[in-house]
Coordinates of C-alpha atoms in Angstrom, one line a residue:
M1 CA 46.3 132.7 56.6
K2 CA 45.1 132.6 60.2
S3 CA 44.9 128.8 60.1
M4 CA 48.4 128.4 58.7
L5 CA 49.9 130.7 61.4
S6 CA 48.0 128.7 64.1
N7 CA 49.4 125.4 62.8
T8 CA 52.9 126.8 62.6
W9 CA 52.7 128.1 66.1
R10 CA 51.5 124.8 67.4
Y11 CA 54.5 123.1 65.8
V12 CA 56.9 125.5 67.3
C13 CA 55.4 125.0 70.8
A14 CA 55.6 121.3 70.4
M15 CA 59.3 121.5 69.5
L16 CA 60.0 123.8 72.5
L17 CA 58.2 121.4 74.8
T18 CA 60.3 118.5 73.4
T19 CA 63.6 120.4 74.1
T20 CA 62.6 120.8 77.7
I21 CA 62.8 117.0 78.3
F22 CA 65.5 116.1 75.8
L23 CA 69.1 116.9 75.8
S24 CA 70.5 119.0 73.0
A25 CA 72.9 116.8 71.1
C26 CA 74.6 118.8 68.4
D27 CA 74.7 122.0 66.3
K28 CA 73.0 121.8 62.9
N29 CA 75.9 123.7 61.4
D30 CA 78.7 121.6 62.9
E31 CA 80.4 118.5 61.5
D32 CA 78.0 116.1 63.2
M33 CA 76.1 115.2 60.0
T34 CA 76.7 113.1 56.9
D35 CA 76.7 114.3 53.3
E36 CA 73.2 112.8 53.1
G37 CA 72.1 115.2 55.8
V38 CA 71.8 112.9 58.9
Q39 CA 71.5 115.3 61.9
L40 CA 71.1 114.7 65.7
Y41 CA 69.2 117.4 67.5
S42 CA 68.6 115.9 70.9
F43 CA 68.1 112.7 72.9
G44 CA 66.3 111.8 76.2
P45 CA 64.4 112.0 78.4
T46 CA 66.8 113.3 81.1
G47 CA 67.3 110.8 83.9
V48 CA 66.5 107.7 81.8
Q49 CA 67.7 104.5 83.4
H50 CA 69.2 101.3 82.1
G51 CA 66.5 99.1 80.4
E52 CA 64.2 102.1 79.7
E53 CA 63.4 103.7 76.4
I54 CA 65.4 106.5 75.0
S55 CA 64.6 108.6 71.9
F56 CA 66.9 110.3 69.5
I57 CA 65.4 113.4 67.6
G58 CA 66.9 114.6 64.4
A59 CA 66.7 114.6 60.6
H60 CA 67.2 111.8 58.2
L61 CA 67.5 109.3 61.1
D62 CA 66.1 106.6 58.9
Q63 CA 69.6 106.3 57.4
V64 CA 71.1 105.4 60.8
S65 CA 72.2 101.7 60.9
A66 CA 73.5 101.5 64.5
I67 CA 74.1 103.5 67.7
T68 CA 77.1 103.1 70.0
F69 CA 77.0 103.9 73.7
T70 CA 80.0 104.6 75.9
G71 CA 80.9 101.5 77.9
V72 CA 79.1 99.1 75.6
N73 CA 81.3 96.8 73.5
A74 CA 78.9 96.3 70.7
A75 CA 76.7 98.9 69.0
V76 CA 72.9 98.6 69.1
D77 CA 71.9 97.5 65.6
K78 CA 68.9 99.0 63.8
A79 CA 67.3 95.6 64.0
D80 CA 67.1 96.1 67.8
F81 CA 65.6 99.6 67.6
K82 CA 62.1 99.8 69.0
S83 CA 61.1 102.2 66.3
Q84 CA 62.8 104.3 63.6
S85 CA 61.7 107.1 61.3
A86 CA 63.4 110.1 59.6
T87 CA 62.9 112.2 62.7
R88 CA 63.0 109.8 65.7
I89 CA 64.7 106.6 66.8
T90 CA 63.6 104.8 70.0
L91 CA 65.5 102.0 71.6
I92 CA 66.2 100.4 75.0
V93 CA 69.3 101.7 77.0
P94 CA 71.8 98.8 77.2
A95 CA 72.6 97.6 80.7
A96 CA 76.4 98.4 80.3
A97 CA 75.9 101.9 79.1
E98 CA 78.0 104.6 80.9
R99 CA 78.2 108.3 80.9
G100 CA 79.7 109.7 77.7
P101 CA 79.0 110.6 74.1
V102 CA 76.7 108.5 71.9
T103 CA 77.6 107.8 68.3
L104 CA 75.2 107.4 65.4
I105 CA 76.5 105.3 62.5
A106 CA 75.0 106.1 59.1
N107 CA 76.3 105.2 55.6
G108 CA 79.8 104.4 57.0
A109 CA 80.1 107.8 58.8
E110 CA 79.9 108.5 62.6
I111 CA 77.9 111.3 64.2
K112 CA 79.1 111.8 67.8
S113 CA 77.0 113.8 70.2
K114 CA 78.6 116.8 71.8
T115 CA 76.3 116.5 74.8
M116 CA 77.3 113.8 77.3
F117 CA 74.7 111.0 77.6
D118 CA 73.9 110.5 81.3
L119 CA 71.7 108.1 83.3
G120 CA 69.8 107.9 86.5
V121 CA 71.5 104.9 88.2
G122 CA 71.6 103.3 91.6
P123 CA 74.5 100.9 92.1
T124 CA 74.0 98.0 94.5
V125 CA 76.4 95.8 96.4
A126 CA 75.8 92.1 96.8
S127 CA 79.1 91.2 98.5
I128 CA 82.5 92.5 99.5
T129 CA 85.7 90.7 100.5
N130 CA 85.4 89.8 104.2
E131 CA 89.0 90.6 105.3
A132 CA 92.1 92.1 103.7
R133 CA 95.5 93.4 104.6
P134 CA 96.3 97.1 104.0
G135 CA 97.8 97.5 100.5
T136 CA 96.0 94.5 99.0
D137 CA 92.9 94.4 96.7
I138 CA 89.4 93.7 97.7
T139 CA 86.5 92.8 95.3
I140 CA 83.1 94.4 95.5
N141 CA 80.3 92.6 93.6
G142 CA 77.0 94.1 92.6
T143 CA 75.3 96.0 89.9
Y144 CA 76.2 99.2 88.0
L145 CA 79.5 99.4 89.8
N146 CA 81.0 101.0 86.7
W147 CA 79.3 104.2 87.8
V148 CA 81.1 104.2 91.1
T149 CA 83.4 107.3 91.4
S150 CA 85.0 106.7 94.8
V151 CA 85.1 104.2 97.7
T152 CA 85.5 105.6 101.2
F153 CA 86.9 103.3 103.8
S154 CA 86.4 103.7 107.6
D155 CA 87.9 106.9 109.0
E156 CA 87.3 108.9 105.8
K157 CA 90.0 107.2 103.7
V158 CA 88.8 108.0 100.1
V159 CA 90.0 106.0 97.1
T160 CA 89.2 107.2 93.5
D161 CA 91.7 105.0 91.6
F162 CA 90.5 101.5 91.0
T163 CA 92.4 98.3 90.0
T164 CA 89.5 97.3 87.7
R165 CA 85.9 98.5 87.4
S166 CA 83.1 96.9 85.4
Q167 CA 79.4 96.8 85.6
N168 CA 79.2 93.9 88.2
E169 CA 82.7 94.1 89.8
L170 CA 84.9 96.7 91.4
V171 CA 88.4 95.9 92.5
V172 CA 90.0 98.5 94.8
T173 CA 93.2 98.6 96.9
V174 CA 92.8 98.9 100.7
P175 CA 94.6 102.1 101.9
E176 CA 97.6 101.7 104.2
D177 CA 95.8 103.4 107.1
A178 CA 92.3 102.0 106.6
K179 CA 90.3 100.7 109.5
T180 CA 87.7 98.0 109.9
G181 CA 84.2 99.2 109.0
P182 CA 81.6 99.5 106.2
L183 CA 82.4 101.1 102.9
V184 CA 80.8 104.2 101.4
L185 CA 80.4 104.1 97.6
A186 CA 79.8 107.3 95.7
F187 CA 78.4 107.2 92.2
S188 CA 77.7 109.5 89.3
G189 CA 74.7 109.9 87.0
T190 CA 71.9 112.5 86.6
E191 CA 71.4 112.3 90.3
P192 CA 74.8 111.5 91.9
G193 CA 74.8 110.1 95.4
D194 CA 76.4 107.7 97.8
F195 CA 75.4 104.8 100.1
E196 CA 77.0 102.7 102.9
T197 CA 77.4 98.9 102.5
E198 CA 75.7 96.6 105.0
Q199 CA 78.8 94.4 104.9
V200 CA 81.8 95.3 107.0
L201 CA 85.3 95.0 105.7
T202 CA 87.7 93.6 108.3
V203 CA 91.2 95.1 108.0
T204 CA 93.8 92.7 109.1
L205 CA 95.8 93.5 112.2
P206 CA 99.0 91.9 113.5
V207 CA 98.9 89.2 116.1
V208 CA 101.8 88.5 118.5
A209 CA 101.8 84.8 119.5
G210 CA 105.0 84.9 121.5
V211 CA 107.8 87.0 123.0
S212 CA 111.2 85.6 123.4
P213 CA 113.0 85.8 125.8
A214 CA 110.1 86.4 128.1
I215 CA 112.5 88.0 130.6
A216 CA 115.0 90.4 129.3
K217 CA 117.3 93.2 130.4
H218 CA 117.0 96.8 129.2
A219 CA 118.7 97.3 125.8
D220 CA 118.4 93.5 125.1
Q221 CA 116.9 92.3 121.8
I222 CA 113.6 90.5 122.0
T223 CA 111.9 88.6 119.2
L224 CA 108.1 88.8 118.6
T225 CA 106.6 85.9 116.6
G226 CA 103.1 85.9 115.1
T227 CA 101.2 86.9 112.0
N228 CA 101.1 90.1 109.9
L229 CA 103.9 91.6 112.0
D230 CA 105.1 93.5 109.0
L231 CA 102.1 95.8 109.5
I232 CA 103.4 97.1 112.8
K233 CA 104.6 100.7 112.7
K234 CA 105.0 101.4 116.4
I235 CA 105.5 99.4 119.6
Y236 CA 104.7 100.8 123.0
F237 CA 106.5 99.1 126.0
N238 CA 104.9 99.3 129.5
N239 CA 105.9 102.5 131.3
V240 CA 107.6 104.0 128.2
T241 CA 105.8 107.1 126.8
A242 CA 107.5 107.3 123.4
A243 CA 106.8 104.5 120.9
V244 CA 109.6 102.5 119.4
T245 CA 109.5 102.9 115.6
E246 CA 112.9 101.5 114.6
F247 CA 113.3 97.7 114.6
V248 CA 116.3 95.5 114.3
S249 CA 114.5 93.4 111.7
Q250 CA 110.9 92.9 110.6
S251 CA 108.9 90.4 108.6
A252 CA 105.3 89.1 108.5
T253 CA 106.1 86.4 111.1
Q254 CA 109.0 87.8 113.1
L255 CA 110.0 91.2 114.5
V256 CA 113.2 91.9 116.5
V257 CA 113.3 95.0 118.7
K258 CA 115.4 96.4 121.6
V259 CA 113.9 96.9 125.0
P260 CA 113.8 100.6 126.0
G261 CA 115.5 101.7 129.2
A262 CA 112.3 102.7 131.0
T263 CA 110.4 99.5 130.4
K264 CA 108.6 97.8 133.2
K265 CA 106.9 94.4 133.3
G266 CA 103.8 94.3 131.1
K267 CA 102.2 93.6 127.8
L268 CA 103.3 95.3 124.5
K269 CA 101.0 97.5 122.5
L270 CA 101.3 97.2 118.7
E271 CA 100.2 100.1 116.5
V272 CA 99.5 99.9 112.7
A273 CA 99.4 102.8 110.2
S274 CA 95.8 103.5 110.9
G275 CA 96.6 104.1 114.6
V276 CA 94.6 101.0 115.7
Q277 CA 96.4 99.2 118.5
T278 CA 96.5 95.6 119.5
E279 CA 98.1 94.0 122.6
S280 CA 100.4 91.1 123.0
A281 CA 99.0 88.1 124.8
A282 CA 102.1 87.5 126.9
E283 CA 103.8 89.9 129.2
L284 CA 107.5 91.0 128.9
D285 CA 109.3 90.8 132.2
V286 CA 112.4 93.0 132.7
V287 CA 115.4 91.9 134.8
M288 CA 116.1 94.4 137.5
P289 CA 118.4 94.4 140.6
A290 CA 116.8 93.8 144.0
I291 CA 118.2 94.4 147.5
T292 CA 117.4 91.8 150.2
S293 CA 119.6 93.1 153.0
M294 CA 122.3 95.7 154.0
S295 CA 124.9 95.2 156.7
P296 CA 125.9 96.7 159.0
I297 CA 123.0 98.9 160.1
P298 CA 123.6 101.5 161.5
V299 CA 126.8 102.1 159.5
D300 CA 129.6 104.5 160.1
P301 CA 130.5 106.9 157.2
G302 CA 133.9 105.9 155.7
T303 CA 133.4 102.2 156.4
N304 CA 132.2 99.4 154.1
L305 CA 128.5 98.5 153.5
T306 CA 127.6 95.1 152.2
I307 CA 124.5 94.9 150.0
T308 CA 123.1 91.5 149.2
G309 CA 120.4 90.7 146.6
T310 CA 119.9 89.5 143.1
N311 CA 121.1 90.8 139.7
L312 CA 123.4 93.3 141.5
N313 CA 125.8 93.0 138.6
L314 CA 123.5 95.3 136.7
V315 CA 124.1 98.1 139.1
T316 CA 126.2 100.9 137.7
S317 CA 126.2 103.3 140.7
I318 CA 124.6 103.8 144.2
L319 CA 123.0 107.0 145.5
F320 CA 122.9 107.6 149.2
E321 CA 120.7 110.1 151.0
N322 CA 122.1 113.7 151.1
I323 CA 124.8 112.9 148.6
T324 CA 124.6 114.7 145.2
N325 CA 126.9 112.4 143.2
P326 CA 126.2 108.6 143.1
V327 CA 129.0 106.2 144.1
S328 CA 130.2 104.3 141.0
S329 CA 133.4 102.7 142.3
F330 CA 132.8 99.6 144.4
V331 CA 135.1 97.5 146.7
S332 CA 133.6 94.4 145.0
Q333 CA 130.6 93.5 142.9
S334 CA 128.9 90.3 141.8
A335 CA 125.3 89.3 140.9
S336 CA 124.5 88.6 144.6
Q337 CA 126.6 91.1 146.5
I338 CA 128.1 94.6 146.3
V339 CA 130.6 96.0 148.9
V340 CA 130.8 99.8 148.8
Q341 CA 132.5 102.3 151.0
I342 CA 130.0 104.7 152.6
P343 CA 130.8 108.4 151.7
M344 CA 131.1 111.1 154.3
G345 CA 128.1 113.4 154.8
I346 CA 125.3 110.9 154.1
A347 CA 122.0 111.0 156.0
N348 CA 119.5 108.3 157.0
G349 CA 117.4 107.3 154.0
L350 CA 116.8 104.7 151.3
V351 CA 119.6 103.5 149.1
T352 CA 119.0 104.0 145.4
L353 CA 120.5 101.8 142.7
N354 CA 121.2 103.0 139.1
V355 CA 120.8 100.3 136.5
A356 CA 122.8 99.6 133.3
N357 CA 121.0 100.7 130.1
S358 CA 118.0 101.7 132.2
S359 CA 116.3 105.0 133.2
L360 CA 114.6 103.2 136.1
K361 CA 116.0 103.2 139.6
V362 CA 115.7 100.6 142.3
Q363 CA 115.4 101.5 146.0
S364 CA 116.0 99.5 149.2
A365 CA 112.9 98.6 151.2
D366 CA 114.6 99.5 154.4
V367 CA 116.2 102.8 155.5
L368 CA 120.0 102.8 155.8
E369 CA 120.7 104.3 159.2
I370 CA 123.9 106.2 159.8
A371 CA 125.7 106.0 163.2
G372 CA 125.7 109.4 164.9
A373 CA 123.7 112.6 164.1
A374 CA 122.5 112.7 160.5
P375 CA 123.0 115.9 158.6
P376 CA 120.0 117.7 157.2
P377 CA 118.8 116.6 153.7
T378 CA 119.9 118.6 150.7
I379 CA 117.0 120.2 148.8
A380 CA 117.3 122.5 145.8
L381 CA 113.7 123.5 145.5
H382 CA 111.7 123.7 148.8
L383 CA 107.9 123.3 148.9
Y384 CA 108.0 123.4 152.8
N385 CA 110.8 124.9 154.8
D386 CA 109.2 126.1 158.2
M387 CA 106.3 127.2 156.0
L388 CA 104.7 126.4 152.7
V389 CA 106.7 128.1 150.0
N390 CA 104.1 129.9 147.9
W391 CA 105.8 129.2 144.7
N392 CA 103.7 129.9 141.6
G393 CA 100.5 129.7 143.5
W394 CA 101.1 126.5 145.5
L395 CA 98.6 125.9 148.3
G396 CA 98.3 123.5 151.2
D397 CA 94.8 122.1 151.3
G398 CA 93.7 118.5 151.6
W399 CA 91.0 116.1 152.8
G400 CA 90.4 113.2 155.1
G401 CA 92.1 114.7 158.2
T402 CA 93.8 117.7 159.5
R403 CA 97.1 119.5 159.1
D404 CA 99.1 122.0 161.1
Y405 CA 101.7 123.8 159.1
A406 CA 103.1 125.6 162.1
N407 CA 103.8 122.6 164.4
T408 CA 106.8 123.3 166.7
T409 CA 107.7 119.7 167.8
P410 CA 109.1 117.4 166.7
V411 CA 111.1 119.3 163.9
R412 CA 113.6 117.9 161.5
V413 CA 115.2 121.2 160.4
G414 CA 114.5 124.7 161.5
A415 CA 111.7 125.6 163.9
K416 CA 108.5 124.1 162.4
S417 CA 107.1 121.0 160.8
I418 CA 103.7 119.8 159.5
K419 CA 101.5 117.8 161.9
V420 CA 99.3 115.5 159.7
T421 CA 96.5 113.5 161.3
Y422 CA 94.7 111.0 159.0
N423 CA 91.1 110.1 159.8
A424 CA 90.7 106.3 160.1
G425 CA 88.9 104.7 157.1
S426 CA 89.1 107.9 155.0
W427 CA 92.1 107.0 152.8
G428 CA 92.6 110.8 152.7
S429 CA 95.4 113.2 152.0
P430 CA 95.3 116.1 154.5
I431 CA 98.3 117.4 152.6
Q432 CA 97.4 118.4 149.1
L433 CA 99.9 120.8 147.6
G434 CA 98.7 122.4 144.3
G435 CA 97.1 125.3 142.5
G436 CA 100.0 126.1 140.1
S437 CA 102.2 124.4 137.5
L438 CA 105.6 123.4 138.7
N439 CA 108.3 122.4 136.1
I440 CA 110.4 119.6 137.7
A441 CA 112.3 118.6 134.5
A442 CA 115.6 119.7 136.1
Y443 CA 115.2 117.5 139.2
S444 CA 115.5 113.7 139.7
M445 CA 114.5 113.3 143.4
F446 CA 111.4 114.1 145.4
K447 CA 112.4 114.5 149.1
L448 CA 110.6 114.7 152.4
S449 CA 111.4 113.8 156.0
V450 CA 108.8 111.9 158.0
Y451 CA 108.4 111.2 161.8
P452 CA 105.9 108.5 162.5
T453 CA 104.2 107.9 165.8
A454 CA 103.6 104.5 167.4
A455 CA 100.3 104.1 165.5
T456 CA 101.8 105.0 162.1
A457 CA 105.2 103.3 162.2
G458 CA 105.5 101.0 159.1
M459 CA 102.4 102.5 157.6
T460 CA 102.3 102.9 153.8
V461 CA 101.6 106.4 152.3
T462 CA 101.0 106.9 148.6
V463 CA 102.9 109.8 147.2
Q464 CA 101.1 110.9 144.0
F465 CA 101.7 113.6 141.4
N466 CA 98.7 115.0 139.4
G467 CA 96.2 112.5 140.8
A468 CA 97.6 109.5 138.9
G469 CA 100.1 106.7 139.5
G470 CA 102.0 107.1 142.7
Y471 CA 104.7 105.6 144.9
A472 CA 104.1 103.5 148.0
L473 CA 106.2 105.0 150.7
K474 CA 106.7 102.8 153.7
L475 CA 107.3 104.9 156.9
G476 CA 110.2 104.2 159.2
K477 CA 110.5 103.7 163.0
A478 CA 108.2 105.4 165.5
G479 CA 109.8 108.5 167.2
E480 CA 112.5 108.9 164.6
W481 CA 113.0 111.2 161.6
T482 CA 113.6 109.3 158.3
D483 CA 114.8 111.3 155.3
H484 CA 113.2 109.9 152.1
A485 CA 114.6 110.5 148.6
I486 CA 112.2 109.1 146.0
P487 CA 113.3 109.0 142.3
I488 CA 110.7 111.1 140.4
S489 CA 110.6 108.4 137.8
N490 CA 109.2 106.0 140.4
I491 CA 106.3 108.4 141.2
S492 CA 105.4 109.7 137.8
A493 CA 106.6 110.5 134.2
A494 CA 105.3 114.0 134.5
T495 CA 107.6 117.0 134.0
E496 CA 104.9 119.5 135.0
V497 CA 103.4 119.0 138.4
T498 CA 100.1 120.6 139.3
Q499 CA 99.3 118.6 142.5
I500 CA 101.1 116.5 145.1
T501 CA 99.2 114.4 147.6
M502 CA 100.3 112.0 150.4
Q503 CA 97.4 109.6 150.8
D504 CA 96.8 107.0 153.6
A505 CA 97.1 103.9 151.4
Q506 CA 95.6 101.6 154.1
G507 CA 93.0 103.8 155.8
V508 CA 94.3 103.0 159.3
G509 CA 94.5 106.7 160.3
G510 CA 96.9 108.2 162.8
T511 CA 99.4 111.1 163.1
I512 CA 102.7 111.7 161.3
Y513 CA 105.0 114.7 161.2
V514 CA 106.4 115.9 157.8
D515 CA 109.3 118.3 157.2
E516 CA 111.7 119.4 154.5
I517 CA 109.6 118.8 151.4
G518 CA 111.0 119.6 148.0
F519 CA 113.0 118.5 144.9
N520 CA 116.7 117.9 144.3

């Protein structure tokens, strides 16, 4: 009796050991058996790979005539079994086998496993399509690609739906916003994982070969020619912050778009759905008015001023210093000449031209001098008016020279002005207003009055907001106050100003006097 118990116990232990490395396949009491009693208990080992042996454990397995694997077109016939007995069948896992149930065929009946058959696989990639447009298919060649569950394109663009998927080939559509880079393939199996391809997929970008016309006016239509232009989602024009997203027409070889009103000469930036930008090879130039001379100077208020230049037929109005409303009615106007009556109350300063369909403004190079005493400039928001106006924490520091905010002569308005002395060779800005945030969205002009000395007459000073960009301000005659009104758009696109500097653009040094600083 002791021997029989010992043998029984050894048999039970052996069966328990077998179940630790084999997958349970079915329930003895379920329908997965034939009338003759074919039963599938388990199969394994777990983690078996293609081309390796797998065993099926059960009862009456000698009646099984074939076994079908998911993903394999033809069943494995008993003639191809490595071994077969009533309790075990051993065979080689077909190369095309995929995760899924296995089916035993016996006496015309099918016994399907309830447990999913799985494998330890490692897909490989031999090649991928070199270049493709977004929205088109690419082909990935390799091994065990039928186990791939997702393809991740550069910038984390994950695709889980495939056009086709087989053991050696995977066809997948390139996402609209995919970028150039390697691919990451994730795969299933008993040990799921992922890997990055050595090959890089190049995602096609648009190329602009030409811009016509090369010189255009604001609001004109221009035509871009090239390849893959239908991929363009946005166009950035030089000096225009907002992208143009609506086009007159668009195809793969041609795109027609209107020139925005703030455009300046420069190249175009083209953006696709992924956010990647390319640049046009050619620059777009913009037609703008230009003033070559004004006569007479000085001019009496109430008399006519003749402005000569080019493209003056694009001028819609003229703004004179110290006048709030621009003059839009002219005595005469042509492409080369405008005759305009000087309004009363103007001051010495630059002449500003407003341009049709444009947010840009054009200024004269020379100051228009008024006969007789010039009235003080009109300023809505002062930064200096006999003293620094401590508005929202604004300060008056600087570098590269000295400043005296309580200078008493010469003075443009009131009792005091700022004496600014630039150190030679320093390219400094002794005036540096800043320390707070000033909203200037309601204003269009930055104003200041400057009195150069003999050493600084004709000198160029860069007026800059927030440490970027800037406007080259050419100073007037020595020993005279000149009132300057600079369009804010010519200095910066900022609506919040945190710093204003007046930097010696030439490094020559010398003294100037500044008064009446502010916005209007």
